[in-house]
JSON list of C-alpha atoms in Angstrom, two decimals:
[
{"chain": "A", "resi": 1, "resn": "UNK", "atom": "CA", "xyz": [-8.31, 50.32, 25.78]},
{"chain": "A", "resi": 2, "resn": "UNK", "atom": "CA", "xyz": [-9.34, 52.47, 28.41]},
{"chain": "A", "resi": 3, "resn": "UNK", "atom": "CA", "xyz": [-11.20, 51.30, 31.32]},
{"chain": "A", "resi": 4, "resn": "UNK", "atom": "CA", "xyz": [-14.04, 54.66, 30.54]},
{"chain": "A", "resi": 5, "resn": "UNK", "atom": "CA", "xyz": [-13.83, 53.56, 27.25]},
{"chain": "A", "resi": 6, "resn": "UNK", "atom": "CA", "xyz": [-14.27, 50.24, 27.77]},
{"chain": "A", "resi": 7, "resn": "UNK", "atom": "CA", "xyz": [-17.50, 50.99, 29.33]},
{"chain": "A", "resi": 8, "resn": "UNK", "atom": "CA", "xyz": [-18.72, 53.03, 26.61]},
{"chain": "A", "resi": 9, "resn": "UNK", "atom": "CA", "xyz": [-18.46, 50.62, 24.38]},
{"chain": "A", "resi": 10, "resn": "UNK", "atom": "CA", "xyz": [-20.15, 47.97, 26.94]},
{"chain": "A", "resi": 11, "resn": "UNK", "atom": "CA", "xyz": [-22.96, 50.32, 26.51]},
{"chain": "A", "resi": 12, "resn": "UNK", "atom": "CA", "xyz": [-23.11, 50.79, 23.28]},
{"chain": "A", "resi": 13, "resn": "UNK", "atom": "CA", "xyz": [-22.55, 46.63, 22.23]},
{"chain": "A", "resi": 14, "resn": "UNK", "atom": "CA", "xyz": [-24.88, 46.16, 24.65]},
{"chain": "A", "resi": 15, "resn": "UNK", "atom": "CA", "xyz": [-27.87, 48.23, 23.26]},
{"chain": "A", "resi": 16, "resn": "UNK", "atom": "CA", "xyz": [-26.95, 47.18, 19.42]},
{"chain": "A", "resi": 17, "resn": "UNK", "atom": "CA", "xyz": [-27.25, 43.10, 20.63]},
{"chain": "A", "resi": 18, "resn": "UNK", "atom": "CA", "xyz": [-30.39, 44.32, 22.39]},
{"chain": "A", "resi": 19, "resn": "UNK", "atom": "CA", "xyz": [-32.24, 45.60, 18.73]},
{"chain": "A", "resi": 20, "resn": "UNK", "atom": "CA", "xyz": [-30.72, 42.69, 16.82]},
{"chain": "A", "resi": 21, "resn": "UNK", "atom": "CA", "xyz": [-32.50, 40.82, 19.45]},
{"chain": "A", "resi": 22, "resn": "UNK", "atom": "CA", "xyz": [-35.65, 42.60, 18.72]},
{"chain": "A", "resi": 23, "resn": "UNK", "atom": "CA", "xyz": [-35.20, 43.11, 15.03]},
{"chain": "A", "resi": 24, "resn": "UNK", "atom": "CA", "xyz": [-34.56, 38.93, 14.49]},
{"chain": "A", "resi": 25, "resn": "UNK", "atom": "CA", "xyz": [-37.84, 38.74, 16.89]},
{"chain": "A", "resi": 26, "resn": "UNK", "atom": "CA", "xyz": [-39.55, 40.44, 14.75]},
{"chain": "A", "resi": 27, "resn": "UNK", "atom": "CA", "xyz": [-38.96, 39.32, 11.35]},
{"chain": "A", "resi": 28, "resn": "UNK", "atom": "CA", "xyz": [-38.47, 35.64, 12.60]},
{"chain": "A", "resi": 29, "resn": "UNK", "atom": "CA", "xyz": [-35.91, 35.20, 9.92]},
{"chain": "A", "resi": 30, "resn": "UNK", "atom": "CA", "xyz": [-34.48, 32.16, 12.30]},
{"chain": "A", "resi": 31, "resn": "UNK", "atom": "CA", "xyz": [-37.37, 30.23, 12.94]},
{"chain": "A", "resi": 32, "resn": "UNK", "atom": "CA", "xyz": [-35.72, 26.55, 12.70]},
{"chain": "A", "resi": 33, "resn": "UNK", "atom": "CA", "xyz": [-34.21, 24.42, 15.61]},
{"chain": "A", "resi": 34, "resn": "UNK", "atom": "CA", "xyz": [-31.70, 25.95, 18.12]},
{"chain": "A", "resi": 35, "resn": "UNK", "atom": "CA", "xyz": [-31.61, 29.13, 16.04]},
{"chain": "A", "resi": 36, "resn": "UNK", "atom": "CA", "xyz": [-35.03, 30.12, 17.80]},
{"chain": "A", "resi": 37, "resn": "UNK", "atom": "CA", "xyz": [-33.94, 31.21, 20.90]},
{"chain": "A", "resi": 38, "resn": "UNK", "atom": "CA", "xyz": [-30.94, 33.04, 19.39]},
{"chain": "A", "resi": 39, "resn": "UNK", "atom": "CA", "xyz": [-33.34, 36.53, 19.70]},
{"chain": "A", "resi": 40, "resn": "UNK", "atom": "CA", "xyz": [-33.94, 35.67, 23.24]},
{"chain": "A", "resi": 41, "resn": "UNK", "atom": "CA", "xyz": [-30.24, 35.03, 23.65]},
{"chain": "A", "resi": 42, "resn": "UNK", "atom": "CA", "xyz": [-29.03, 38.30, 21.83]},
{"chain": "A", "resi": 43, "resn": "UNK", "atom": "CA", "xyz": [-31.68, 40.34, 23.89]},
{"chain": "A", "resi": 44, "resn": "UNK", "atom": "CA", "xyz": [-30.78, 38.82, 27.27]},
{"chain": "A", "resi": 45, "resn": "UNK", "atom": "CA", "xyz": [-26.78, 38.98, 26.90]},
{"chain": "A", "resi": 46, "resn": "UNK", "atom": "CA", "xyz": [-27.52, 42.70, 25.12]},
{"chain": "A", "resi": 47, "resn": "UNK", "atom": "CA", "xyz": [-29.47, 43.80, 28.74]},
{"chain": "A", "resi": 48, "resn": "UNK", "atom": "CA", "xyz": [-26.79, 42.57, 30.27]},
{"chain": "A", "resi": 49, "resn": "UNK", "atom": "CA", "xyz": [-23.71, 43.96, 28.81]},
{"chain": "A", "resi": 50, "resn": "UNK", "atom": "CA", "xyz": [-25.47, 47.84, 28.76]},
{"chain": "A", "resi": 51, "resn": "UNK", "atom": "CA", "xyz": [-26.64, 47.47, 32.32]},
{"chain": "A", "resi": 52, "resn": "UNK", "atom": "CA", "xyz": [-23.00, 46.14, 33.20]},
{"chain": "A", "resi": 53, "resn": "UNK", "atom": "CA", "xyz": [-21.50, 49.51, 31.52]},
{"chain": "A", "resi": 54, "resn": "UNK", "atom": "CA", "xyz": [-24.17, 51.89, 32.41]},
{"chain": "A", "resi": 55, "resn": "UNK", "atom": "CA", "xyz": [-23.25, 50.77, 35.83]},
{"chain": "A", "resi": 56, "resn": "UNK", "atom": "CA", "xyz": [-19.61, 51.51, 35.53]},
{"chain": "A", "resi": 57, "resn": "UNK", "atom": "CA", "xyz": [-20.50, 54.43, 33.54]},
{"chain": "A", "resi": 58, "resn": "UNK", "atom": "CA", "xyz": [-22.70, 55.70, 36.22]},
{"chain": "A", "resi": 59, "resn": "UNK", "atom": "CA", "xyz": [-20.48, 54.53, 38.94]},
{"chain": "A", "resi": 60, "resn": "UNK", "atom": "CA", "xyz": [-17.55, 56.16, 37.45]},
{"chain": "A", "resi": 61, "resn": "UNK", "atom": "CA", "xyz": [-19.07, 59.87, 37.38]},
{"chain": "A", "resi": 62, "resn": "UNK", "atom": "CA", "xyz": [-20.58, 60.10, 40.14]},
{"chain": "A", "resi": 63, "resn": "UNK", "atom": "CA", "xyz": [-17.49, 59.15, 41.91]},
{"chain": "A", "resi": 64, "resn": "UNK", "atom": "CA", "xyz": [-15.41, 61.52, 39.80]},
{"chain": "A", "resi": 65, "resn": "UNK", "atom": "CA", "xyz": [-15.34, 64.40, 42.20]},
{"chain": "A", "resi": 66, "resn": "UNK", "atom": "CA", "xyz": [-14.76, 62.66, 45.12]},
{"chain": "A", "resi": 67, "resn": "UNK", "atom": "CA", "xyz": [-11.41, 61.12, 45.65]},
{"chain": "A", "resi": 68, "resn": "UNK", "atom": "CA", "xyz": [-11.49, 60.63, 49.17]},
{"chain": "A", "resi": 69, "resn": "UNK", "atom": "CA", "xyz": [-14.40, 58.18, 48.39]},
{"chain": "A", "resi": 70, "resn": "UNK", "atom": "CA", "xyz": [-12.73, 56.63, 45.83]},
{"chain": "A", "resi": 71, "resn": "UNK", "atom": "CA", "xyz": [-9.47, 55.63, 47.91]},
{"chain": "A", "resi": 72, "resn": "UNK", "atom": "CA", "xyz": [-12.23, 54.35, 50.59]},
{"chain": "A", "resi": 73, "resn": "UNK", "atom": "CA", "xyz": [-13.60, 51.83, 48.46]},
{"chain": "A", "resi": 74, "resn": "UNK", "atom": "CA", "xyz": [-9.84, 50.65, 47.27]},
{"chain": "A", "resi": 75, "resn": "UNK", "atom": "CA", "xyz": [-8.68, 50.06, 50.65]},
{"chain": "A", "resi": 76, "resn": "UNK", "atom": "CA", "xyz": [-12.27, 48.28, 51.33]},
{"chain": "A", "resi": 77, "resn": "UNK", "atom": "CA", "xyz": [-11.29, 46.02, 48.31]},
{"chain": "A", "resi": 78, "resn": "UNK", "atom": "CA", "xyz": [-7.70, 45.68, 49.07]},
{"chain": "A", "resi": 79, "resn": "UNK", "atom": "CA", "xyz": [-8.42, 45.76, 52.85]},
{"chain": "A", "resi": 80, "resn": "UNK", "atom": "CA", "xyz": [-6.49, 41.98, 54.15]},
{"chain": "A", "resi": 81, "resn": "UNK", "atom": "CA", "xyz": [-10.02, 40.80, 56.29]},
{"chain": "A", "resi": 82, "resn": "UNK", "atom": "CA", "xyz": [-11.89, 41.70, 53.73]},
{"chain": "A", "resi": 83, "resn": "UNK", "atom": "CA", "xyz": [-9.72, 39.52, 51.31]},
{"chain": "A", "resi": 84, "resn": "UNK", "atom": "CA", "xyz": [-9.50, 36.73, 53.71]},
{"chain": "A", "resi": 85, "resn": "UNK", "atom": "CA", "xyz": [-13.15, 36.41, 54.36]},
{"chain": "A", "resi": 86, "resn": "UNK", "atom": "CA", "xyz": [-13.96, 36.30, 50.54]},
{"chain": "A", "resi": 87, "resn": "UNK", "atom": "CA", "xyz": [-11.69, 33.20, 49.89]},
{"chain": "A", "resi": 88, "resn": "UNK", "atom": "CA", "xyz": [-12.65, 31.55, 53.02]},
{"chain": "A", "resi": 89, "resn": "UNK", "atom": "CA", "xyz": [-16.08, 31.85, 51.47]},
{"chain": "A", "resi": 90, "resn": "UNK", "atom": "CA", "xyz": [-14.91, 30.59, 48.48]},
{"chain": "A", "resi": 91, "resn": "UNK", "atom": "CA", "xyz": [-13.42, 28.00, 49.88]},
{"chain": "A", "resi": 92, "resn": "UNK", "atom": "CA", "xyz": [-16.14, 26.68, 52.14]},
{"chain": "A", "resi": 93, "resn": "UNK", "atom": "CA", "xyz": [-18.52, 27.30, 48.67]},
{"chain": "A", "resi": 94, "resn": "UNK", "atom": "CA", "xyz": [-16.36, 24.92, 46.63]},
{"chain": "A", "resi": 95, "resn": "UNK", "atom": "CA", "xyz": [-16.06, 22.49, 49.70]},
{"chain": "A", "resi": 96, "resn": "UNK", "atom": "CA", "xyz": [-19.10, 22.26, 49.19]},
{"chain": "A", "resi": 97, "resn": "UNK", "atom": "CA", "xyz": [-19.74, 22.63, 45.72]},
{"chain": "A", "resi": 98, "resn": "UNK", "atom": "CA", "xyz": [-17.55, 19.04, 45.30]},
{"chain": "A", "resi": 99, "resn": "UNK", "atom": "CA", "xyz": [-19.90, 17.26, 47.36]},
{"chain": "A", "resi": 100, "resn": "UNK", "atom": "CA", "xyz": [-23.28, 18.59, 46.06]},
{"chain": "A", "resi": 101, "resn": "UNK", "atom": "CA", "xyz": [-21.84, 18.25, 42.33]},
{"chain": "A", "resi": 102, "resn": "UNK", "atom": "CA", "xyz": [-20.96, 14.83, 43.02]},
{"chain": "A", "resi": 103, "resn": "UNK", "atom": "CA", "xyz": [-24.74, 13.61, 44.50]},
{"chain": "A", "resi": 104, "resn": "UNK", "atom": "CA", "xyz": [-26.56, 15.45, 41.54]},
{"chain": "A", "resi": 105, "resn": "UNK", "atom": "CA", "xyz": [-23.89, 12.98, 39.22]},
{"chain": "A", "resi": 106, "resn": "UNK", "atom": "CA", "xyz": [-24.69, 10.08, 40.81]},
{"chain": "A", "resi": 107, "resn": "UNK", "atom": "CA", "xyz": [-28.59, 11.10, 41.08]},
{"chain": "A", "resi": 108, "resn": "UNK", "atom": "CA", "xyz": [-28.60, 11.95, 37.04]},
{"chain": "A", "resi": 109, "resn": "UNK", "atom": "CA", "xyz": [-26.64, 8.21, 36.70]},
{"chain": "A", "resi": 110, "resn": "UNK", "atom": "CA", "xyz": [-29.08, 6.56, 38.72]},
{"chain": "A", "resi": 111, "resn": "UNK", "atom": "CA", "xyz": [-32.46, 8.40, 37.04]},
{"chain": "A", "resi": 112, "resn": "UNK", "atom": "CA", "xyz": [-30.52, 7.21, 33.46]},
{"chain": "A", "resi": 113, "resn": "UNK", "atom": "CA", "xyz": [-30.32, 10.30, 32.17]},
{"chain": "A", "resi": 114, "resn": "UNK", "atom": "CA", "xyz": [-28.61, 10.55, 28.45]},
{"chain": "A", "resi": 115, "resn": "UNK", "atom": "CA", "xyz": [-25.22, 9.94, 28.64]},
{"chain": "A", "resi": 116, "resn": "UNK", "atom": "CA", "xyz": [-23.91, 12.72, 27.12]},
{"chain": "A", "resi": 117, "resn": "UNK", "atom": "CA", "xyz": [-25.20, 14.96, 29.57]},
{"chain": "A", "resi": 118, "resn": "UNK", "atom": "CA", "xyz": [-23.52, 12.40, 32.24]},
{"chain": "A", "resi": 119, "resn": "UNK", "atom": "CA", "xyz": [-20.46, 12.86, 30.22]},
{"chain": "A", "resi": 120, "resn": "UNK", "atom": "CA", "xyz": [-20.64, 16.51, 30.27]},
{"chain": "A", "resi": 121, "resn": "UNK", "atom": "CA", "xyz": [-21.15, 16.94, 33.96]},
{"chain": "A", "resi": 122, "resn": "UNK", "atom": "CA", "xyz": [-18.37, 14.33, 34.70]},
{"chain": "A", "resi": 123, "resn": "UNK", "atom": "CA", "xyz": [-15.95, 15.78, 32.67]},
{"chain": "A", "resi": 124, "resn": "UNK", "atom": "CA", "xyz": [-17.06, 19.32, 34.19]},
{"chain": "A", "resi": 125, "resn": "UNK", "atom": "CA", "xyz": [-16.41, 17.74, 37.69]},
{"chain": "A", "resi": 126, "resn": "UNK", "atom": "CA", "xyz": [-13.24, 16.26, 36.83]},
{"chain": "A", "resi": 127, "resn": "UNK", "atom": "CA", "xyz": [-12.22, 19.73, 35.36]},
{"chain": "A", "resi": 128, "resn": "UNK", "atom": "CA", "xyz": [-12.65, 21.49, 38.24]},
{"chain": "A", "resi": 129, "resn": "UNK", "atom": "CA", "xyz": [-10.82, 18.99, 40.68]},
{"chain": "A", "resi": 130, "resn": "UNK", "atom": "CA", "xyz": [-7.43, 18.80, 38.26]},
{"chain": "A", "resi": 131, "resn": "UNK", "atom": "CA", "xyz": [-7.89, 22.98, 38.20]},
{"chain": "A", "resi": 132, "resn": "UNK", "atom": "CA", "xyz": [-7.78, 22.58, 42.03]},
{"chain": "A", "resi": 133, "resn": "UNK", "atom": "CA", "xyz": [-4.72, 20.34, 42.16]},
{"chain": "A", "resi": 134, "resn": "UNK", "atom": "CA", "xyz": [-3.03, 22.36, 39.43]},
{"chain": "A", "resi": 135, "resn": "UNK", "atom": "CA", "xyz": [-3.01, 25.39, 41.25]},
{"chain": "A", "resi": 136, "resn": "UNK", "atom": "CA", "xyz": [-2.08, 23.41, 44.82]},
{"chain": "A", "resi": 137, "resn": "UNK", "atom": "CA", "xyz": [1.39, 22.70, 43.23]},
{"chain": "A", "resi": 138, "resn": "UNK", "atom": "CA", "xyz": [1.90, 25.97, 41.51]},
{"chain": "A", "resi": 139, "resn": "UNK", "atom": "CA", "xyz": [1.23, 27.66, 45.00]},
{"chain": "A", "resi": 140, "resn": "UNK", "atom": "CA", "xyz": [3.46, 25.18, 46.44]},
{"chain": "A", "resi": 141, "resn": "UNK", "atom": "CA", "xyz": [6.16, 25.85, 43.68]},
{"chain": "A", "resi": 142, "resn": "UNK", "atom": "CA", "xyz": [5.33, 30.07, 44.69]},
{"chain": "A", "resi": 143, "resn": "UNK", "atom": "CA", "xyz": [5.11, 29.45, 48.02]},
{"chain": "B", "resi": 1, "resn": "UNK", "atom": "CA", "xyz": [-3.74, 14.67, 47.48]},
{"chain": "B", "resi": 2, "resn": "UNK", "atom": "CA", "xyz": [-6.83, 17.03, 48.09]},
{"chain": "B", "resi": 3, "resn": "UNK", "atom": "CA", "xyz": [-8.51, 17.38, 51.31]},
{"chain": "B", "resi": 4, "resn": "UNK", "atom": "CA", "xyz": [-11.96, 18.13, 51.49]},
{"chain": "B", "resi": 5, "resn": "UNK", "atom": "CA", "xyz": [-11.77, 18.50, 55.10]},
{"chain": "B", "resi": 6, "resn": "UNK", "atom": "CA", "xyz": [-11.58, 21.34, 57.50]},
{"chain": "B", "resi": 7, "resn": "UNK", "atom": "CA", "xyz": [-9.42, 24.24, 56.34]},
{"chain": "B", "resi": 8, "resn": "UNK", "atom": "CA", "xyz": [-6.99, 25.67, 58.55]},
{"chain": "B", "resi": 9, "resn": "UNK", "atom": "CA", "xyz": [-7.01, 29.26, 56.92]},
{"chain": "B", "resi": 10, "resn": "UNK", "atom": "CA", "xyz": [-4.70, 32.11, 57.83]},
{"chain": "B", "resi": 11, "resn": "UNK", "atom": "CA", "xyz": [-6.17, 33.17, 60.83]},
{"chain": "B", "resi": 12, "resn": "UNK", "atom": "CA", "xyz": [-8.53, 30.53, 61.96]},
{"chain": "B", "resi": 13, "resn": "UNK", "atom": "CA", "xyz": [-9.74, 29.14, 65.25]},
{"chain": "B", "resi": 14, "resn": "UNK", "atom": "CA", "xyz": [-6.77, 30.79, 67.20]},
{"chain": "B", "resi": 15, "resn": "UNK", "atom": "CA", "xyz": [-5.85, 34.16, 67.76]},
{"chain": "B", "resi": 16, "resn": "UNK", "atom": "CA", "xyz": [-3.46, 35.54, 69.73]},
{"chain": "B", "resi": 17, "resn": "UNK", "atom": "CA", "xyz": [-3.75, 38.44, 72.89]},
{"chain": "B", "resi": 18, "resn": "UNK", "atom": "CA", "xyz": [-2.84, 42.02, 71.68]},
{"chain": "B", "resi": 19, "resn": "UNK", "atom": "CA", "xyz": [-2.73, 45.40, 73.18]},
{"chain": "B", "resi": 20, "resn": "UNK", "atom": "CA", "xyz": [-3.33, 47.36, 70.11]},
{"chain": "B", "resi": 21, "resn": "UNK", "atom": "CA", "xyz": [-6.86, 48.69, 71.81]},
{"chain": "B", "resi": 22, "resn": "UNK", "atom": "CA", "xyz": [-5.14, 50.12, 75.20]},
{"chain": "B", "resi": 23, "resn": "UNK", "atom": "CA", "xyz": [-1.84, 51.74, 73.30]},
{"chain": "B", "resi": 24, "resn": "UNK", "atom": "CA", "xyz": [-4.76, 53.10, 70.77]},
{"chain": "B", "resi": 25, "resn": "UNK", "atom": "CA", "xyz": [-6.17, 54.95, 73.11]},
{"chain": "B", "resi": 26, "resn": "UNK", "atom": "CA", "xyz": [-3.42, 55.90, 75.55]},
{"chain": "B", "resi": 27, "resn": "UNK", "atom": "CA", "xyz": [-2.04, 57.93, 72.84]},
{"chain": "B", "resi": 28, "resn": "UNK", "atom": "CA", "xyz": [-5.78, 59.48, 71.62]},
{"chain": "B", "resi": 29, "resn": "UNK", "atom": "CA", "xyz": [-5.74, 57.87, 68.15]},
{"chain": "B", "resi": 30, "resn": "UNK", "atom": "CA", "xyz": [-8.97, 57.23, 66.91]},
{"chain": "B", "resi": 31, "resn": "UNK", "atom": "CA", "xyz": [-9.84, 53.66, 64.96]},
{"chain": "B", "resi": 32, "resn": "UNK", "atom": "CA", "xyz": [-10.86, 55.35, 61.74]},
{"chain": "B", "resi": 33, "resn": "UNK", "atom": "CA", "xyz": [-7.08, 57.43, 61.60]},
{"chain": "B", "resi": 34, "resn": "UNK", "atom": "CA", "xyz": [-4.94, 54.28, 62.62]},
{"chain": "B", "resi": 35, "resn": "UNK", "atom": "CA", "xyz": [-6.88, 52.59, 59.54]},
{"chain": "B", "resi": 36, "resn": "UNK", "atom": "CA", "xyz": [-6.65, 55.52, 57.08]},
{"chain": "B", "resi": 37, "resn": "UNK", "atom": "CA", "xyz": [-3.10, 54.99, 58.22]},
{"chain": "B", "resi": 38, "resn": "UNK", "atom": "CA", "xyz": [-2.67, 51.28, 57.57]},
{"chain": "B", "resi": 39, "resn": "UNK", "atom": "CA", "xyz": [-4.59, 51.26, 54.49]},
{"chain": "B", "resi": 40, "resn": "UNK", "atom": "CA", "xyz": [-7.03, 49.01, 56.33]},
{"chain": "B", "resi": 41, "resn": "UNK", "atom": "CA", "xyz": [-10.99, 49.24, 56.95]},
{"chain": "B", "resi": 42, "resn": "UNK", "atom": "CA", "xyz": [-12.26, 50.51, 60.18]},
{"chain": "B", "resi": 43, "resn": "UNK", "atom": "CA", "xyz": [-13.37, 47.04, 60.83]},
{"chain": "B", "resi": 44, "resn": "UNK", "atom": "CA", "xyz": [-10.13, 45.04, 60.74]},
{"chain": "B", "resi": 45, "resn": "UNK", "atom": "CA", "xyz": [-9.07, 47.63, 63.02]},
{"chain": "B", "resi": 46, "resn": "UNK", "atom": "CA", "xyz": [-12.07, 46.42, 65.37]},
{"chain": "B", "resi": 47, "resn": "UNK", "atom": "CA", "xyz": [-11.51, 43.17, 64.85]},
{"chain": "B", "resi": 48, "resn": "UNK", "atom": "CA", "xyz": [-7.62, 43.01, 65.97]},
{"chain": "B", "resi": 49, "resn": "UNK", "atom": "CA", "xyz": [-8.60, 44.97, 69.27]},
{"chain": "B", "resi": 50, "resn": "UNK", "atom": "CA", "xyz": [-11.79, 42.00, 69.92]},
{"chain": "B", "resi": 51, "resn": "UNK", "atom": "CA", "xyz": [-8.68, 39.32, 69.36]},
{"chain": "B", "resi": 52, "resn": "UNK", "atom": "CA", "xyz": [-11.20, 38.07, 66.65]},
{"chain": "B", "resi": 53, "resn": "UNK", "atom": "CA", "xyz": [-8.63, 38.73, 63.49]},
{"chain": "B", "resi": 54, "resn": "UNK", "atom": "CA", "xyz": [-5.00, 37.78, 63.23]},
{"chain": "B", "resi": 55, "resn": "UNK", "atom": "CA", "xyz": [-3.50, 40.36, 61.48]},
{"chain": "B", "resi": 56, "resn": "UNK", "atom": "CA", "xyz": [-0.47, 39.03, 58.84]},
{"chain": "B", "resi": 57, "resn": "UNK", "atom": "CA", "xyz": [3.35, 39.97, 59.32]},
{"chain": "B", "resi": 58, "resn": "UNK", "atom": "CA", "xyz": [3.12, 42.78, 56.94]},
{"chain": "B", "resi": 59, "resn": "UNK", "atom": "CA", "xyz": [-0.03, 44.43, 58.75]},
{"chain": "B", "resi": 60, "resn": "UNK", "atom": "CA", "xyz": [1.72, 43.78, 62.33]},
{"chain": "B", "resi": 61, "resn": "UNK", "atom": "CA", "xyz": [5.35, 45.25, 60.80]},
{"chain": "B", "resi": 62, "resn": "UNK", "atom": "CA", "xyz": [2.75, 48.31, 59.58]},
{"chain": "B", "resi": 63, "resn": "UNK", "atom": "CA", "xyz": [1.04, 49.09, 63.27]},
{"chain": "B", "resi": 64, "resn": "UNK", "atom": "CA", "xyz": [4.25, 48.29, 64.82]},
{"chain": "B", "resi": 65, "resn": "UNK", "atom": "CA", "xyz": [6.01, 51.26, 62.92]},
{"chain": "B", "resi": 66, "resn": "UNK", "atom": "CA", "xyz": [3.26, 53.44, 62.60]},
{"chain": "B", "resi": 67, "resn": "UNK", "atom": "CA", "xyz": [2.98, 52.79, 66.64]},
{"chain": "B", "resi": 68, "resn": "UNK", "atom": "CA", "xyz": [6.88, 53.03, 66.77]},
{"chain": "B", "resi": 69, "resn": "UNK", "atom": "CA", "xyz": [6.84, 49.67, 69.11]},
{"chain": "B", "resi": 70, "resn": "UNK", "atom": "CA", "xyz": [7.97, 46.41, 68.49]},
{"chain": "B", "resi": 71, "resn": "UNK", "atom": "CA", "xyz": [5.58, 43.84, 67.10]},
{"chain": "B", "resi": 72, "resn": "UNK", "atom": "CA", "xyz": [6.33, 41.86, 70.53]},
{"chain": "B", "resi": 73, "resn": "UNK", "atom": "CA", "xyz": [5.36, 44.98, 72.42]},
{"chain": "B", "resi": 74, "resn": "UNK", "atom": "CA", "xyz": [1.97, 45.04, 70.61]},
{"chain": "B", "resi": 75, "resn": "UNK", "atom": "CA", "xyz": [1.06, 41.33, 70.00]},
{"chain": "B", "resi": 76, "resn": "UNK", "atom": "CA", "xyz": [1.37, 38.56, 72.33]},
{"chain": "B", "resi": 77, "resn": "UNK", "atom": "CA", "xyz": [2.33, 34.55, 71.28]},
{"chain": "B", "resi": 78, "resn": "UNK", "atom": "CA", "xyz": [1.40, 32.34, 73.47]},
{"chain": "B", "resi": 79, "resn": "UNK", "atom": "CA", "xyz": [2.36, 28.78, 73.41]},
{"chain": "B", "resi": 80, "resn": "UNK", "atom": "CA", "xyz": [-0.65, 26.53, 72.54]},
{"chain": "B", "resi": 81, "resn": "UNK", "atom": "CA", "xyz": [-1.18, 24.29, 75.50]},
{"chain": "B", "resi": 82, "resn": "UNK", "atom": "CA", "xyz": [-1.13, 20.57, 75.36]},
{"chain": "B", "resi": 83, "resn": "UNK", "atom": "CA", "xyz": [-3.91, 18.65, 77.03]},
{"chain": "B", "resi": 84, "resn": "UNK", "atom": "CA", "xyz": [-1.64, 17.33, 79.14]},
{"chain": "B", "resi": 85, "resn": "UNK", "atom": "CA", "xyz": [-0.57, 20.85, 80.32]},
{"chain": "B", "resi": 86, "resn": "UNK", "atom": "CA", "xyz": [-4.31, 21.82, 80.86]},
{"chain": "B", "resi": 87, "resn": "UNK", "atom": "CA", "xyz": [-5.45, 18.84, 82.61]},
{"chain": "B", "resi": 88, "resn": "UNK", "atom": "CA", "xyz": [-2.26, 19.64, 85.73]}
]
């Protein structure tokens, strides 16, 4: 699929999950349990997914006509500083992302909170860590 | 194991000497055609001359042979110093 396309369609998803959203509001077919919110949910991802192609849409023409501009912004994105400061950023983020995730686990444990939510954020945490120290030996395996 | 410590990134806490600024403008180049050149932003380019940005090998190899120097002729290594070395 093309990437113009693409964002057509972004659009166009977008503003159909935005009238289901209002349509199911309306006739509050789904009025039971976790079904409630699914309006809210279709409206909210709908907004979302149009403004996300509109943007690119947008984006996309008015930088048609100007491909001086255009290589500008690749070099900007490919530009080695600019890549190196967004992963040390990253990196101090998740740094400390580890350490706030782990006091907000311990806080929920000690406030007994349900232990399925516990669970869920443990499992999350632990996630996360073996993602880490899967990708540490396939970088040392590339590397 | 995983260390949650202090990163050493690419580029971090030491950088070396260069003379990228001075042959710059010996020869009349202007920052924004050197990076247009390199495929670099303007800023890098103002970063290597400040000493604040280590560039990598490829990006040194680049500016040495757009520059038609050796990398050696641009960049300077200097030995880190031991304490010991500072302290005499």
């Amino acid at each position: 699929m093309k990437k113009s396309h693409r964002d057509d369609y972004a659009a166009l998803g977008g503003i159909l999950l935005l009238a289901l959203g209002l349509i199911l509001l309306k006739t509050e077919t789904m009025s039971e349990g976790v079904l409630r919110a699914l309006p809210y949910i279709c409206m909210g991802l709908g907004c979302g997914i149009f403004g996300q192609g509109m943007g690119n849409i947008i984006g996309a023409r008015a930088l048609k006509n100007d491909p001086d501009r255009v290589k500008q912004i690749e070099i900007e994105q490919q530009d080695e500083r600019n890549v190196t400061i967004a992963n040390r950023a990253k990196a101090k983020a998740f740094d400390m992302m580890i350490f706030v995730f782990g006091a907000l686990l311990v806080t929920f444990a000690l406030m007994n909170v349900d232990l399925v939510v516990i669970l869920l954020l443990a499992f999350t945490y632990l996630f996360i860590v073996f993602y880490s120290v899967y990708f540490r030996g396939k970088y040392e395996k590339e590397m | 194991m995983i260390t949650y410590g202090k990163h050493a990134f690419h580029g971090e806490g030491r950088t070396t000497k260069n003379y990228l600024a001075e042959i710059r403008k010996q020869r009349g180049i202007r920052q924004e055609t050197l990076a247009a050149a390199l495929e670099v932003s303007r800023q890098t380019i103002g970063s290597l001359e400040n000493g604040r940005y280590n560039p990598s090998i490829l990006l040194a190899f680049k500016i040495a042979r757009y520059l038609q120097l050796n990398i050696e002729d641009i960049f300077i290594y200097e030995e880190e110093k031991t304490d010991e070395e500072e302290s005499s």
